[in-house]
PDB file of C-alpha atoms and ligand atoms in Angstrom:
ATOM      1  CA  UNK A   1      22.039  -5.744  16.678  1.00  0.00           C
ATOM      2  CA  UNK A   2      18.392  -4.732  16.327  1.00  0.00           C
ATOM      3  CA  UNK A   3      16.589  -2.240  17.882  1.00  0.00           C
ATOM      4  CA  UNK A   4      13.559  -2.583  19.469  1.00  0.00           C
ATOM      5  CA  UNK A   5       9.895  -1.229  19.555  1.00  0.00           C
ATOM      6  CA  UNK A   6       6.471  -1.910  20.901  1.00  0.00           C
ATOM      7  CA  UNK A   7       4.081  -0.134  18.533  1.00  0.00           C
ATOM      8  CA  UNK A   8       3.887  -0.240  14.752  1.00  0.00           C
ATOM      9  CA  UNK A   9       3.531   3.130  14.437  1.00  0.00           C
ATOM     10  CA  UNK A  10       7.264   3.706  15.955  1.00  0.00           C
ATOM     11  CA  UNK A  11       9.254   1.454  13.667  1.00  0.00           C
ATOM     12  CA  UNK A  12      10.593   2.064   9.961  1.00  0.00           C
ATOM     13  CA  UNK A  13      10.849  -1.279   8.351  1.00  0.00           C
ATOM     14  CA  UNK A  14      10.400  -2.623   4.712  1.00  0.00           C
ATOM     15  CA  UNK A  15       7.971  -5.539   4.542  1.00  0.00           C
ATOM     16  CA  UNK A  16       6.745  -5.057   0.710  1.00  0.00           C
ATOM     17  CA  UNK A  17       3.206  -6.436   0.491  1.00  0.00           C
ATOM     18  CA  UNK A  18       1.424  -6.668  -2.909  1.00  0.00           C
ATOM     19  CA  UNK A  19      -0.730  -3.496  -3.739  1.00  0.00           C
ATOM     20  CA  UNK A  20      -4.104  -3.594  -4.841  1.00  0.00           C
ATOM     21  CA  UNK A  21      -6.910  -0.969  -5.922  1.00  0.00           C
ATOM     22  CA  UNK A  22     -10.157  -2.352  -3.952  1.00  0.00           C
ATOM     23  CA  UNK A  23     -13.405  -1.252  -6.261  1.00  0.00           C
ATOM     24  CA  UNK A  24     -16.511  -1.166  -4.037  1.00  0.00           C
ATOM     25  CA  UNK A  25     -19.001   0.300  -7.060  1.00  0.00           C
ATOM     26  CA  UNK A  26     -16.799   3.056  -8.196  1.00  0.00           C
ATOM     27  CA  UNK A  27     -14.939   3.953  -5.301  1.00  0.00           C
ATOM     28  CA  UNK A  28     -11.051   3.048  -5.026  1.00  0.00           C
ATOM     29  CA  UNK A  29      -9.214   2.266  -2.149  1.00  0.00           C
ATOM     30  CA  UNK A  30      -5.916   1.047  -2.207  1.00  0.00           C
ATOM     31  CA  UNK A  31      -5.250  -2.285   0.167  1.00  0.00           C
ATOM     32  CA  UNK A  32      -2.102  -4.115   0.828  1.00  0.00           C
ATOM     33  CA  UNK A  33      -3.467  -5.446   4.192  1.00  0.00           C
ATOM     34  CA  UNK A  34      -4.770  -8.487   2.564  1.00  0.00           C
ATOM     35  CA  UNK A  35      -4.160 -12.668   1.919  1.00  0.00           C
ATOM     36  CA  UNK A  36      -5.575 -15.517   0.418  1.00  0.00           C
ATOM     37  CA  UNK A  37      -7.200 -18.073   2.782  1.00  0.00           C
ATOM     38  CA  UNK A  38      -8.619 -20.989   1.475  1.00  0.00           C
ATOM     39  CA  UNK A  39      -7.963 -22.592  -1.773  1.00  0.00           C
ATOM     40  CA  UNK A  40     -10.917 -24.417  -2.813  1.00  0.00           C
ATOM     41  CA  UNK A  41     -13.178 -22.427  -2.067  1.00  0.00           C
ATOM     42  CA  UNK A  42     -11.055 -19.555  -3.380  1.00  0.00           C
ATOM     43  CA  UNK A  43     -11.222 -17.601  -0.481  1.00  0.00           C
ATOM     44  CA  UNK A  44      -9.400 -13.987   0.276  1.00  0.00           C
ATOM     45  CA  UNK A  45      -9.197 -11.654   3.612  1.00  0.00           C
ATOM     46  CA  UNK A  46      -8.786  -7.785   2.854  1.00  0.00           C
ATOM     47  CA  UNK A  47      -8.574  -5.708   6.229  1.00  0.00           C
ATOM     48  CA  UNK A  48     -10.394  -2.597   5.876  1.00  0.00           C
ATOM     49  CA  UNK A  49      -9.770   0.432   8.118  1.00  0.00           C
ATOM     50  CA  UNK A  50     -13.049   1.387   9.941  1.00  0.00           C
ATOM     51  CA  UNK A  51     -12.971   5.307   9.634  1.00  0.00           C
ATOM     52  CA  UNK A  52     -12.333   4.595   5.816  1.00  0.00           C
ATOM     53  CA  UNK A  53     -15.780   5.164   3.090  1.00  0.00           C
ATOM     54  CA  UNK A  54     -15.008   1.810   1.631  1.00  0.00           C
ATOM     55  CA  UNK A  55     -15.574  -0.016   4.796  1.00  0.00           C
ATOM     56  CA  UNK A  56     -19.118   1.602   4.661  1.00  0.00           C
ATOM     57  CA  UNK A  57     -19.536   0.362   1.298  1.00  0.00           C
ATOM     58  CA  UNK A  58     -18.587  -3.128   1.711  1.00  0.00           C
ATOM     59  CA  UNK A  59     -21.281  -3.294   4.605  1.00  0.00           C
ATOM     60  CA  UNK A  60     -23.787  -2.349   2.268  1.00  0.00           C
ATOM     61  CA  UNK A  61     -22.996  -4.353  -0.964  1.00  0.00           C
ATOM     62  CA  UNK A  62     -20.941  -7.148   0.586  1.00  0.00           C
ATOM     63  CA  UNK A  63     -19.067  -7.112  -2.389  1.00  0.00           C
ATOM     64  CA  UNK A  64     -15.858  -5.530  -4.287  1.00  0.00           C
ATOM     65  CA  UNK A  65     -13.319  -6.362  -6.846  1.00  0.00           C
ATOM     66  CA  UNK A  66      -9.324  -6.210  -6.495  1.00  0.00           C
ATOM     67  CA  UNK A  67      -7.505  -4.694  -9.479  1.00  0.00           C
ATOM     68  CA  UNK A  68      -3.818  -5.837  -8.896  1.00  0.00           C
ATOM     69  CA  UNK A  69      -1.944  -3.174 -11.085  1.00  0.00           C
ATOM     70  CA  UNK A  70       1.322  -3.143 -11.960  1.00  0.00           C
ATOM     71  CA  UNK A  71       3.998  -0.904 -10.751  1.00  0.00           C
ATOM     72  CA  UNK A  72       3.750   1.542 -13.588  1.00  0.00           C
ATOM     73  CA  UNK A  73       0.687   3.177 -11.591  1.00  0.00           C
ATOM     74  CA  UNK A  74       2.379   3.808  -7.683  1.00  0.00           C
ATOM     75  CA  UNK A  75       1.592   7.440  -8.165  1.00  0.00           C
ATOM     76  CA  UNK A  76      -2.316   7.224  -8.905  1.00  0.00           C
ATOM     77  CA  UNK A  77      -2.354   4.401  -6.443  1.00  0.00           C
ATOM     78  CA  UNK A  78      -0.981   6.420  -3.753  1.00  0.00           C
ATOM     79  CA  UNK A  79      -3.140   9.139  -4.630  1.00  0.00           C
ATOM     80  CA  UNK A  80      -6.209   6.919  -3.995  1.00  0.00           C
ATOM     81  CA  UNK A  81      -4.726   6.690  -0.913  1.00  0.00           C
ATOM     82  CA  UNK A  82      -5.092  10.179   0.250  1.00  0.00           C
ATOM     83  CA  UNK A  83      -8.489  10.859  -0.968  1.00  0.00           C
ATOM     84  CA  UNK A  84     -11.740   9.478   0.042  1.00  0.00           C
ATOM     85  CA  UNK A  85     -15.019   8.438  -1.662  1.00  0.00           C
ATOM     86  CA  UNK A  86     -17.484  10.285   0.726  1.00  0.00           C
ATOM     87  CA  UNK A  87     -15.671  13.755  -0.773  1.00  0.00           C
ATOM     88  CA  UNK A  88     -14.547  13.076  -3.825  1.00  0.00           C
ATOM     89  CA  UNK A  89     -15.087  11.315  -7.295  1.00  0.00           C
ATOM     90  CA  UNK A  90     -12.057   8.948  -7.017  1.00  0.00           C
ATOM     91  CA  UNK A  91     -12.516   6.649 -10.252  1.00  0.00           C
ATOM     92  CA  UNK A  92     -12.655  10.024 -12.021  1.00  0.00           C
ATOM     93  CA  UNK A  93      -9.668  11.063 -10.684  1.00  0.00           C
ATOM     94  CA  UNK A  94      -7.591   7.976 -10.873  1.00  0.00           C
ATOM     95  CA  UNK A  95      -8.020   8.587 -14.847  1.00  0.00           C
ATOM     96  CA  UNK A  96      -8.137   5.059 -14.808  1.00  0.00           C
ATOM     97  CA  UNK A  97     -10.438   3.075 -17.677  1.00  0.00           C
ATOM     98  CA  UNK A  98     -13.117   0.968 -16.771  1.00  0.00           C
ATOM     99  CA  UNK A  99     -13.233  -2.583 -18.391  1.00  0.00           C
ATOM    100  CA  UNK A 100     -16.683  -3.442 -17.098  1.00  0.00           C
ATOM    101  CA  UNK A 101     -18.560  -4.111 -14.005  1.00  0.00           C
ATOM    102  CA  UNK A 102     -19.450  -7.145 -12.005  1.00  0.00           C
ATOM    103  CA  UNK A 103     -22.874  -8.341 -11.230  1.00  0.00           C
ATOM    104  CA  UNK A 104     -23.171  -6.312  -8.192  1.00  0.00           C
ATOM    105  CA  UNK A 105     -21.698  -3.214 -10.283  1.00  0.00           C
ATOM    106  CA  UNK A 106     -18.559  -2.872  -8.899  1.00  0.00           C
ATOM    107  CA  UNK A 107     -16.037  -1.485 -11.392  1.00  0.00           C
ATOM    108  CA  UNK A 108     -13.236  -3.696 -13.527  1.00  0.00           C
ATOM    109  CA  UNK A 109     -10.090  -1.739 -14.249  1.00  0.00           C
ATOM    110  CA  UNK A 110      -8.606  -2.607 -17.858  1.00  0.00           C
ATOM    111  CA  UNK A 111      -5.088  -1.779 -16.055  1.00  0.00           C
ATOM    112  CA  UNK A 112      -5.225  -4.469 -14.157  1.00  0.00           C
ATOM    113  CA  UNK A 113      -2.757  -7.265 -14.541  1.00  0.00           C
ATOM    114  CA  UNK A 114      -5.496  -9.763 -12.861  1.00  0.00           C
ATOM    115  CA  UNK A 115      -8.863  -9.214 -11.118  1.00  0.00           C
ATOM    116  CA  UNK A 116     -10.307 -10.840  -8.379  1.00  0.00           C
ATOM    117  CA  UNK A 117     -14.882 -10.779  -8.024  1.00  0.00           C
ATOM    118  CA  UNK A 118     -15.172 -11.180  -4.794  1.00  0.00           C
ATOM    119  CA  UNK A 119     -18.637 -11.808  -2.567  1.00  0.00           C
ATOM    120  CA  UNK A 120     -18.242 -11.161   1.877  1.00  0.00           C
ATOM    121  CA  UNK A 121     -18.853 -14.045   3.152  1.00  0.00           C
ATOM    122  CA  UNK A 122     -17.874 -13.416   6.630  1.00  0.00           C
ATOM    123  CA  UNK A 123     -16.866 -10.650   8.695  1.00  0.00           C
ATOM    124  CA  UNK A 124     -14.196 -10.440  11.265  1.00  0.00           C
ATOM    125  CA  UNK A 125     -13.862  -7.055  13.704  1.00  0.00           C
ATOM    126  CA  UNK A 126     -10.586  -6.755  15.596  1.00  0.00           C
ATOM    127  CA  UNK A 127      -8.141  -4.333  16.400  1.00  0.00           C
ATOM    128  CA  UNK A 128      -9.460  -0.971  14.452  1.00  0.00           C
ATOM    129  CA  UNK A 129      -9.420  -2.767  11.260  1.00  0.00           C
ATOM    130  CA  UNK A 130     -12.449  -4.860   9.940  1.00  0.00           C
ATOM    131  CA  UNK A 131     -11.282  -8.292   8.191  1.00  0.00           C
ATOM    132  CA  UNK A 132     -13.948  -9.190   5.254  1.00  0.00           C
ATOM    133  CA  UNK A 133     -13.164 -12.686   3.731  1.00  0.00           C
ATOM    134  CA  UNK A 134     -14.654 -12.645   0.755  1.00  0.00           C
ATOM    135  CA  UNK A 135     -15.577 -15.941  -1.982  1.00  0.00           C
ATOM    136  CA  UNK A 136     -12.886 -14.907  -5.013  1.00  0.00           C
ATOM    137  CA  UNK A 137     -15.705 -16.055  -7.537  1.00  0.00           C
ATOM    138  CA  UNK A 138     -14.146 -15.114 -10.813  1.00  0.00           C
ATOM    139  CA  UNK A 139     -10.552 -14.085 -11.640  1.00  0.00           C
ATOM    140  CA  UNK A 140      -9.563 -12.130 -14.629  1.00  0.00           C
ATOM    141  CA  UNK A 141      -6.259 -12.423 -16.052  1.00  0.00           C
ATOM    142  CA  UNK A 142      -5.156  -9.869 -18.479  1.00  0.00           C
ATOM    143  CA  UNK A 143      -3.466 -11.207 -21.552  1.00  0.00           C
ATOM    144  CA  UNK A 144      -0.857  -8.825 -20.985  1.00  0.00           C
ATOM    145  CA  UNK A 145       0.209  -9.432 -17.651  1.00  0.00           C
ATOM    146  CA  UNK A 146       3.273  -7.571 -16.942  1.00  0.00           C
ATOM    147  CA  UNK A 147       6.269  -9.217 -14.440  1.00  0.00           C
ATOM    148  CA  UNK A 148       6.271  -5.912 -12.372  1.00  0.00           C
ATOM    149  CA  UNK A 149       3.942  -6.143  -9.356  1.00  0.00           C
ATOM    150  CA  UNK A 150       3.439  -3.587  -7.395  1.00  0.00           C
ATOM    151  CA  UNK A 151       4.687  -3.641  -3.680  1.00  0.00           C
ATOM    152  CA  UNK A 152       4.086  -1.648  -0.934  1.00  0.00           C
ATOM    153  CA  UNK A 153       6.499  -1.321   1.922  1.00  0.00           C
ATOM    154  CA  UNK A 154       4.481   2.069   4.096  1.00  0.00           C
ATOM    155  CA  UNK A 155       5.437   5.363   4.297  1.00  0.00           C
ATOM    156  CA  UNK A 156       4.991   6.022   0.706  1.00  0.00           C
ATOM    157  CA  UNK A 157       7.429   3.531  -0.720  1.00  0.00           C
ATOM    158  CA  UNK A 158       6.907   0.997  -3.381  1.00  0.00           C
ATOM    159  CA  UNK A 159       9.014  -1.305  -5.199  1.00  0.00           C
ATOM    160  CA  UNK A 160       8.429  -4.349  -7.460  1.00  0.00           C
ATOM    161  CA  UNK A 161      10.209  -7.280  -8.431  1.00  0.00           C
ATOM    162  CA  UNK A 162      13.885  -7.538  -9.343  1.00  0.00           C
ATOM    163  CA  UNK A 163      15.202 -11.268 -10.284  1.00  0.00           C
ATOM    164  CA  UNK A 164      13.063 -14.081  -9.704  1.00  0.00           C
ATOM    165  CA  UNK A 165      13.644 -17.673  -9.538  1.00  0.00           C
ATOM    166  CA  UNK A 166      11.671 -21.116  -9.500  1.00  0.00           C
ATOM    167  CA  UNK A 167      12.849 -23.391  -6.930  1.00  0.00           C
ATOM    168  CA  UNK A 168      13.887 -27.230  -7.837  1.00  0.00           C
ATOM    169  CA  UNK A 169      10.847 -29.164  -7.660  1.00  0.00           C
ATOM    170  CA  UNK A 170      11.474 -32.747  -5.780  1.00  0.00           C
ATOM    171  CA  UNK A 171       8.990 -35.613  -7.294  1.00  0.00           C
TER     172      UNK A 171
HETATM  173  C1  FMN B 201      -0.568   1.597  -0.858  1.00  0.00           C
HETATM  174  C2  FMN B 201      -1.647   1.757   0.169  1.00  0.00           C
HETATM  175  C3  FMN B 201      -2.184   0.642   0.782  1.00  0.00           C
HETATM  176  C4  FMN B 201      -3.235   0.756   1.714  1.00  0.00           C
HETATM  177  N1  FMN B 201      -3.764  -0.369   2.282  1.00  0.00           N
HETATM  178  C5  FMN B 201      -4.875  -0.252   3.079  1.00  0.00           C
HETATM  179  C6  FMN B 201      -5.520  -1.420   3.574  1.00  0.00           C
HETATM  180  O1  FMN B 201      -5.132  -2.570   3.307  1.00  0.00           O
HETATM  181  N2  FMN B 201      -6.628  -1.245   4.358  1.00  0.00           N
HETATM  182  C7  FMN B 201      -7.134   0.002   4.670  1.00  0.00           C
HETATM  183  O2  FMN B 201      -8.139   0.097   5.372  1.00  0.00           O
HETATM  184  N3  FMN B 201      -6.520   1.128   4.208  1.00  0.00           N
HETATM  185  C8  FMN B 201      -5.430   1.017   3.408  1.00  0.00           C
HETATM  186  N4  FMN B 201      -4.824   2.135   2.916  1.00  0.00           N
HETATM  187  C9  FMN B 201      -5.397   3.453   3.246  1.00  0.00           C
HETATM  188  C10 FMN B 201      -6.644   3.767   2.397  1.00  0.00           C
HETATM  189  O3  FMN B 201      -6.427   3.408   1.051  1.00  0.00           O
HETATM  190  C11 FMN B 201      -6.977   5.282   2.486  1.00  0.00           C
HETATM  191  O4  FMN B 201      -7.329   5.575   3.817  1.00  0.00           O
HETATM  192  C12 FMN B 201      -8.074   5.693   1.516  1.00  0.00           C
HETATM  193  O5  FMN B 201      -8.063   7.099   1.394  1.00  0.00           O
HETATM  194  C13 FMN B 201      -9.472   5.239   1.943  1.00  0.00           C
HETATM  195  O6  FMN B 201     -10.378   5.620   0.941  1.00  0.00           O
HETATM  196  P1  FMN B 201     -11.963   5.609   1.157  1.00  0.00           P
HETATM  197  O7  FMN B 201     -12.252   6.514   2.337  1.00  0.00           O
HETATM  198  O8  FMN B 201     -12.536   6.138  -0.122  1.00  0.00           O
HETATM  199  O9  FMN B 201     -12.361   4.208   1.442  1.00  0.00           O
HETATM  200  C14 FMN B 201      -3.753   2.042   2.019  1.00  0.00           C
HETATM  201  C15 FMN B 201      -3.199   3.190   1.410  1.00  0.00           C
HETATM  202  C16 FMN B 201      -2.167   3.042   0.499  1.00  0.00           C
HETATM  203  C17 FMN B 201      -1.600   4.273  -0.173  1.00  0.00           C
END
């Protein structure tokens, strides 16, 4: 039996997406709305909400970083998620340590398990969100990774990984 719905908005339903912190200069904004594209060119989508500060700052630098942290850091994550840049000093906030910057000065966060540079290279508007796809043109990948990504599922719920498995490979 399901039940069923026409709007998003109406429905509760767990579809865990992998959480990142989007760094346009030193803002944060946490995104889960986003996918790779194209493999070579590396290429990534991140759909950015119009009313939100970061989508203002992407216009203008056409360029950010994605910090994929692990699980550990939901809370500050979904605190990122309630503030906004225009008002107030996220990065400081966050309490989050900066690695470096990238060429364009957008910031690196040591946290990260792995960290995508990436560069708009084309925009696409539709629905209220605005999809930037982006050339990935480095990736960091912390020595350290951890094997607890963090997922978000809405609604203030996150999760991360419980057994995993590699599938048989046929040659
Ligand atoms: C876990 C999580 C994931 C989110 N994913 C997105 C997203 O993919 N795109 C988006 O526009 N907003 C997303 N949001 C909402 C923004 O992060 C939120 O509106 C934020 O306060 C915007 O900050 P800013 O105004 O400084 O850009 C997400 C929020 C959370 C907590």
């Amino acid at each position: 039996m399901f039940k069923t719905y026409d709007t998003l908005e109406q429905t509760i339903h767990a579809q865990p997406r992998v959480t990142a912190l989007l760094a346009c200069q030193e803002n944060l904004m946490p995104a889960s709305w986003h996918m790779p594209i194209s493999k070579s060119p590396f290429r990534y989508a991140v759909a950015v909400r119009e009313e939100n500060y970061t989508h203002q700052l992407i216009q203008e630098h056409k360029s950010f970083t994605l910090n994929f942290l692990p699980f550990e850091h939901f809370e500050t994550v979904n605190l990122m998620g309630k503030l906004h840049g225009d008002m107030d000093d996220k990065l400081a906030q966050s309490n989050l340590d900066v690695e470096n910057v990238d060429r364009f000065k957008n910031v690196l966060l040591s946290a990260s398990d792995f960290i995508y540079e990436c560069v708009v290279c084309d925009t696409y508007k539709n629905g209220d969100h605005t999809v930037f796809i982006a050339d990935v043109v480095t990736i960091h990948v912390n020595e350290k990774q951890s094997d607890k990504p963090m997922l978000f599922s809405g609604r203030g719920r996150y999760a991360t990984l419980g057994d995993t498995f590699t599938a048989y490979k046929r040659v």
